[in-house]
XYZ file of C-alpha atoms in Angstrom:
79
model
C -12.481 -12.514 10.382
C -9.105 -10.849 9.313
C -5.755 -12.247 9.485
C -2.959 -9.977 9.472
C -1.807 -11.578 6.165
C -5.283 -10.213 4.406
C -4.184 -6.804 6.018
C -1.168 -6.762 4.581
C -2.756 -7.884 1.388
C -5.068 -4.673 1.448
C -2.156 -2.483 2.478
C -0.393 -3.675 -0.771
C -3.278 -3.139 -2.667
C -3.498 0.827 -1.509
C 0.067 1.565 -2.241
C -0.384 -0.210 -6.144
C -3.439 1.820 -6.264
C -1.960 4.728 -5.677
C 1.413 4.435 -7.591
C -0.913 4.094 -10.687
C -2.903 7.067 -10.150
C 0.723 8.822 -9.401
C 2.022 7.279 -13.179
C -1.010 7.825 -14.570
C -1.240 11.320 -13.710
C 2.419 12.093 -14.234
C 2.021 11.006 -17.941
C -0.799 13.449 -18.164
C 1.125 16.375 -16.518
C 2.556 19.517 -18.914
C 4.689 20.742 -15.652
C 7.999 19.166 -15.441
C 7.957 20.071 -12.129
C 4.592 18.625 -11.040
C 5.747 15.318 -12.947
C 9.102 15.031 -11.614
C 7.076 15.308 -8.017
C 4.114 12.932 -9.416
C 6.914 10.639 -10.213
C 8.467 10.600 -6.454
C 5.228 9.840 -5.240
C 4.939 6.922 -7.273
C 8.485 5.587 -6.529
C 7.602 6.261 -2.844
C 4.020 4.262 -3.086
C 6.514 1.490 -4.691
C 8.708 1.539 -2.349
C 5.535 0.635 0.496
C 4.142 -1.892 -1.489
C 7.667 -3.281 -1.438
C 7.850 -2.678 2.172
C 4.513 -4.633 2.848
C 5.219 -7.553 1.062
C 8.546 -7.798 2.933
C 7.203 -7.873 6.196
C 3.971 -10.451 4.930
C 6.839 -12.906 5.031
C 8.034 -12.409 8.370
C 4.779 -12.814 9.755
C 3.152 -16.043 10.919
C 0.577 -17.146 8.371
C -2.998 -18.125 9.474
C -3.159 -17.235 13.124
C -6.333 -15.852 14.553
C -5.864 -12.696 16.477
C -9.055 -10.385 17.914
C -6.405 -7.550 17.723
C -5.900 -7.788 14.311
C -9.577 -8.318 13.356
C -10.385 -5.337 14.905
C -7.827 -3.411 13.111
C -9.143 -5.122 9.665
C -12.473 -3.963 9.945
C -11.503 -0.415 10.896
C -9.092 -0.401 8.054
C -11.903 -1.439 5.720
C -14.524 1.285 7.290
C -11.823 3.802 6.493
C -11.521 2.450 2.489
C-alpha cells in the first residue's frame, strides 16, 4: 500500500538522484558550455526536490487512498 506521502518521498528521491548525476557530471565536463547547461539542470532538479517537499506538507499524512496506490505502484514499475 502507498500513501501519497511515500510518493512524494520517491519523487524527492528522483530529483536528488538526478541533481547528483547533473554535479557530478558537470565537474567532469571540459566544455564550459555543456557545464554551465549540466549546472542548470542540477539547479532545476533542486528546485523539484524543493518543490516536492513543499507540497508533502500540505498534504494530509497517513490517509489510505486506492487512487494513490495505484499511482505508487505504476510509479515504481516505471523506476
Amino acid at each position: 500500500m502507498f500513501l501519497i506521502e511515500d510518493i512524494i518521498d520517491l519523487a524527492i528521491q528522483i530529483e536528488q538522484n538526478a541533481e547528483k548525476v547533473y554535479r557530478d557530471a558537470q565537474k567532469k565536463s571540459s566544455n564550459p558550455d555543456m557545464a554551465s547547461f549540466l549546472k542548470w539542470l542540477a539547479d532545476e532538479e533542486m528546485a523539484h526536490a524543493k518543490w516536492f517537499s513543499r507540497l508533502k506538507k500540505t498534504v494530509p499524512i497517513g490517509q489510505h487512498d486506492p487512487d494513490v496506490a495505484k499511482m505508487g505502484k505504476a510509479l515504481l514499475s516505471d523506476v
